[in-house]
Amino acid sequence: MTAVAFAPVSPLSSDAIAASACPPLPVVGRDVRVPLVTGGQAEYAALDYAASAPCLQRVWDDVSAYLPYYGSVHRGAGYLSQLSTDLYERSRATVAEYVGARADDVVLFTRGTTDSLNLLASVLPSGTRVFVFETEHHAALLPWRRTADVTHLDAPSSHAEAVATLDAALAADECDGPRLVCVTGASNVTGELFPVRELAEVAHRHGARIVLDAAQLAPHHPVSLAGLGVDWVAFSGHKLYAPFGAGVLAGRGDWLADAEPYLAGGGASRSVTADAVEWNSGPARHEAGSPNVIGAYAIASACRALAEAGLDTLAAREEALLARLRAGLAEIPEVRTLDLFGPDSARVSVLSFVVEGWNSSRFAAALSAEYGIGVRDGLFCAHPLVRRLLGGRADAPTECGAPDAPSGEQNLNAIRVSFGAGTPDEHVDRFVDAARELVRRGAKWTYRTDGGRCVPESDPRGPAVI
C-alpha cells in the first residue's frame, strides 16, 4: 500500500489553459441507464453536480485499493492501524497543499461544509459579531445564530457593491469584540464568483476575520488560504468528487485551540478522571470519535486528481460548456436565467433559471422522467437569495405546487443545472434540446405532487394526450 503523497504540478502553458477541448475526467456511473416513463431507457445525464458530484474513478480506485488495509486511526498498535494513521495524516497534508495553507494553519476533517461552519461557529469567542450576505447558502447563514450576533448584508448587484457594503457595515459597527465575515466563493444558485480577495482585504483592514465557503468553488477553481488572504476555508468531499462522508475546515488555529471541543469524546480527550478532563490540542481536539479515514483519503485522492489534471484546464473546459449551455437557453425566449451581477459575470458551471408558463418542479420532473436528465429544482437551501432573484414571483399553484409553502409561494421555485469535470459535452447538448422540446411541445406525461416532490402520474390511462 503506497502512502498518500502530494505531487506538485508543473505550471500550465497558456496553450494548455486555452485548450478547452480536453475530455471529461472518468467518473463512476458514467454509463448508467435509467427508465423513461414514455418507454425505453436513456443514459443518465447527471447535471446536479452542485448538490453532489459523482465519484471520480481515480478516487474509487484509490479507496478500493486501500480498503483491505483499513484499520483504526491513532490508537491502534497493529500494522493496519499504523498504516491507516499514516494515511490519514498524509491526507491532511495533501489537503493543506491543495488549499494553499500557511505554515501555522490547521486542517480539520469534518462531515462536510455545513459541519465545518457549525464547528467554527461553536468556537467563536464570546461577543463575536458575524457579518454575512443574504446571498449565502443556509449552511453559511444559519450556524452563527446560535453563538453570535449576526448582521445580515443585502444582496449586492456587483463586486464593487459587495466590497462597499461590507466596508460600510464594518465601519459603522460598534462591536468591541471579535468580528467574523462569512462569504461564499461561488454562489450555489447562480454560480457567480464573489470578490473574495477584496472582501478579505476589507475585513482585515477593519480588524475582522473571514471564512470562505468554498463548497462550490473548490471543485472548479484553485483555492488558496494564503493567496486569497482568508482566515478559514470550508468545503465538502461530496461536491469534490469524493462522496465518502467527509469535509474540511482549514485555517487559523487560535480560536480552535482556545475553545472547548466541538464534540466531547475519545480522541478529543488527553486524560480523563471522574472529576476532570484534559483536552487534546491540535486537530484531534475537534475530531472526537473514530476518524473517517476513508473519507479523508478520498478527499486527498480527489485533490491529487484535480491538481494533476490541472484546475485551470478543467475550468477552461467547463467555461466552454457553460457558454454552450447559455447560448442554447438564450434561443428559448421563455427561459429567464438568474443573475446577481449580470449575465457577463464570471462564474463556475452552475446556472439557475425559470421558464415562463411552467412550474419549475414540473419542468425538472419532466426532464428526468421523459429524458433521463437529472437537475435540481426549488430554492436550493438559499431561500433569501432565490426569493430576491425571483422578485416575489408567486404564480397560481399548479399540479406541482408546493402545498406546504407560505401563502403565495406555492409556485416560487427555480431550476438549476450544474456540471463539472466529469460531464460529457453531449449531456449539456441533450439538456438544451430537451428544454427546447418541453417548452415548444409540452410534457408528454402528467405529473402530481407527492410528499412535496413533483412525480409522474401513475394513472393507468398512461401518458397525457398531446
Short mmCIF file of C-alpha atoms in Angstrom, two decimals, residues 204-370:
data_model
loop_
_atom_site.label_atom_id
_atom_site.label_comp_id
_atom_site.label_asym_id
_atom_site.label_seq_id
_atom_site.Cartn_x
_atom_site.Cartn_y
_atom_site.Cartn_z
CA HIS A 204 -8.69 42.65 7.77
CA ARG A 205 -8.45 46.42 7.42
CA HIS A 206 -11.27 46.66 9.96
CA GLY A 207 -9.73 44.04 12.24
CA ALA A 208 -12.22 41.31 11.31
CA ARG A 209 -11.56 37.74 10.24
CA ILE A 210 -13.11 36.00 7.25
CA VAL A 211 -14.18 32.43 6.44
CA LEU A 212 -14.68 31.27 2.86
CA ASP A 213 -17.45 28.83 2.00
CA ALA A 214 -15.70 27.09 -0.90
CA ALA A 215 -18.23 24.28 -1.38
CA GLN A 216 -18.96 25.40 -4.95
CA LEU A 217 -15.55 26.94 -5.64
CA ALA A 218 -13.08 24.21 -4.68
CA PRO A 219 -14.24 21.68 -7.32
CA HIS A 220 -13.77 24.22 -10.13
CA HIS A 221 -11.06 26.75 -9.27
CA PRO A 222 -7.85 26.87 -7.22
CA VAL A 223 -8.50 27.84 -3.60
CA SER A 224 -5.63 29.26 -1.56
CA LEU A 225 -5.81 30.42 2.04
CA ALA A 226 -2.60 32.35 1.55
CA GLY A 227 -3.39 33.64 -1.92
CA LEU A 228 -6.91 34.83 -1.12
CA GLY A 229 -5.95 36.10 2.31
CA VAL A 230 -8.82 34.37 4.11
CA ASP A 231 -8.59 33.04 7.64
CA TRP A 232 -10.51 29.80 7.07
CA VAL A 233 -11.89 27.79 4.19
CA ALA A 234 -14.63 25.14 4.34
CA PHE A 235 -15.71 22.64 1.68
CA SER A 236 -17.29 19.21 1.21
CA GLY A 237 -15.91 15.99 -0.23
CA HIS A 238 -19.20 15.05 -1.88
CA LYS A 239 -19.00 18.13 -4.11
CA LEU A 240 -15.31 17.46 -4.81
CA TYR A 241 -15.90 14.07 -6.44
CA ALA A 242 -15.25 12.24 -3.15
CA PRO A 243 -18.67 11.25 -1.72
CA PHE A 244 -17.48 9.35 1.34
CA GLY A 245 -18.90 11.48 4.14
CA ALA A 246 -16.05 13.89 4.87
CA GLY A 247 -15.39 17.61 4.60
CA VAL A 248 -12.72 20.12 5.54
CA LEU A 249 -12.23 23.17 7.71
CA ALA A 250 -8.75 24.65 7.25
CA GLY A 251 -7.17 27.82 8.57
CA ARG A 252 -6.12 29.63 11.71
CA GLY A 253 -5.77 27.52 14.81
CA ASP A 254 -6.00 30.01 17.68
CA TRP A 255 -9.78 30.16 18.15
CA LEU A 256 -9.92 26.39 17.67
CA ALA A 257 -7.21 25.83 20.30
CA ASP A 258 -8.87 28.12 22.86
CA ALA A 259 -12.36 26.64 22.63
CA GLU A 260 -13.97 23.58 24.15
CA PRO A 261 -14.01 20.61 21.74
CA TYR A 262 -16.76 20.62 19.13
CA LEU A 263 -17.64 17.09 20.25
CA ALA A 264 -16.72 15.56 23.60
CA GLY A 265 -15.37 12.05 23.37
CA GLY A 266 -12.45 9.78 22.64
CA GLY A 267 -9.68 11.34 20.61
CA ALA A 268 -10.55 14.85 21.78
CA SER A 269 -9.50 13.96 25.32
CA ARG A 270 -5.92 13.51 26.52
CA SER A 271 -6.68 12.47 30.11
CA VAL A 272 -9.97 11.74 31.88
CA THR A 273 -10.74 11.25 35.56
CA ALA A 274 -14.02 11.17 37.43
CA ASP A 275 -13.71 14.88 38.14
CA ALA A 276 -11.76 16.40 35.28
CA VAL A 277 -10.73 16.11 31.65
CA GLU A 278 -7.66 17.39 29.85
CA TRP A 279 -8.41 18.05 26.19
CA ASN A 280 -6.05 17.40 23.34
CA SER A 281 -4.51 20.19 21.30
CA GLY A 282 -4.25 20.39 17.52
CA PRO A 283 -6.75 18.83 15.09
CA ALA A 284 -7.57 15.95 17.47
CA ARG A 285 -9.27 18.44 19.80
CA HIS A 286 -12.18 18.79 17.36
CA GLU A 287 -12.14 15.33 15.74
CA ALA A 288 -13.64 13.22 18.51
CA GLY A 289 -14.59 9.64 17.77
CA SER A 290 -13.14 7.25 15.21
CA PRO A 291 -11.89 9.38 12.31
CA ASN A 292 -13.35 8.83 8.85
CA VAL A 293 -10.08 7.76 7.29
CA ILE A 294 -11.78 6.61 4.08
CA GLY A 295 -13.50 9.98 3.68
CA ALA A 296 -10.27 11.86 4.37
CA TYR A 297 -8.29 9.69 1.95
CA ALA A 298 -10.99 10.12 -0.71
CA ILE A 299 -10.75 13.91 -0.45
CA ALA A 300 -6.96 13.73 -0.67
CA SER A 301 -7.25 11.48 -3.73
CA ALA A 302 -9.64 13.96 -5.39
CA CYS A 303 -7.29 16.83 -4.60
CA ARG A 304 -4.42 14.99 -6.27
CA ALA A 305 -6.50 14.02 -9.28
CA LEU A 306 -7.74 17.56 -9.87
CA ALA A 307 -4.30 19.07 -9.36
CA GLU A 308 -2.70 16.61 -11.77
CA ALA A 309 -5.39 17.24 -14.40
CA GLY A 310 -4.87 20.97 -13.95
CA LEU A 311 -7.67 23.03 -12.43
CA ASP A 312 -7.10 25.78 -14.99
CA THR A 313 -7.51 23.31 -17.84
CA LEU A 314 -10.64 21.81 -16.28
CA ALA A 315 -12.06 25.30 -15.69
CA ALA A 316 -11.45 26.25 -19.33
CA ARG A 317 -13.40 23.21 -20.47
CA GLU A 318 -16.26 23.96 -18.09
CA GLU A 319 -16.37 27.58 -19.24
CA ALA A 320 -16.72 26.41 -22.84
CA LEU A 321 -19.57 24.07 -21.86
CA LEU A 322 -21.23 26.82 -19.85
CA ALA A 323 -21.07 29.17 -22.83
CA ARG A 324 -22.70 26.45 -24.94
CA LEU A 325 -25.42 25.98 -22.34
CA ARG A 326 -26.14 29.70 -22.05
CA ALA A 327 -26.21 30.15 -25.81
CA GLY A 328 -28.69 27.30 -26.16
CA LEU A 329 -31.01 28.61 -23.45
CA ALA A 330 -30.80 32.13 -24.91
CA GLU A 331 -32.54 30.76 -28.02
CA ILE A 332 -35.59 29.85 -25.91
CA PRO A 333 -37.48 33.13 -25.28
CA GLU A 334 -39.46 31.66 -22.39
CA VAL A 335 -36.31 30.98 -20.35
CA ARG A 336 -35.01 33.59 -17.88
CA THR A 337 -31.69 32.93 -16.17
CA LEU A 338 -31.00 34.23 -12.68
CA ASP A 339 -28.02 36.51 -12.07
CA LEU A 340 -26.80 38.70 -9.25
CA PHE A 341 -24.04 40.56 -11.05
CA GLY A 342 -25.30 40.40 -14.62
CA PRO A 343 -25.07 37.88 -17.47
CA ASP A 344 -21.40 38.58 -18.18
CA SER A 345 -20.17 37.96 -14.64
CA ALA A 346 -17.55 35.25 -14.06
CA ARG A 347 -18.97 32.03 -12.67
CA VAL A 348 -18.48 28.32 -12.18
CA SER A 349 -20.61 25.81 -14.07
CA VAL A 350 -23.83 26.44 -12.13
CA LEU A 351 -26.86 28.12 -13.71
CA SER A 352 -30.43 28.63 -12.47
CA PHE A 353 -33.43 29.70 -14.48
CA VAL A 354 -37.22 29.80 -14.69
CA VAL A 355 -39.46 29.05 -17.66
CA GLU A 356 -42.47 31.20 -18.43
CA GLY A 357 -45.67 29.21 -18.07
CA TRP A 358 -44.00 26.32 -16.22
CA ASN A 359 -43.77 25.35 -12.59
CA SER A 360 -40.07 24.64 -12.13
CA SER A 361 -40.67 21.39 -10.26
CA ARG A 362 -42.81 20.07 -13.11
CA PHE A 363 -40.17 21.07 -15.65
CA ALA A 364 -37.45 19.29 -13.69
CA ALA A 365 -39.65 16.21 -13.21
CA ALA A 366 -40.32 16.03 -16.95
CA LEU A 367 -36.60 16.32 -17.74
CA SER A 368 -35.96 13.32 -15.52
CA ALA A 369 -38.94 11.13 -16.34
CA GLU A 370 -39.05 11.75 -20.10
#
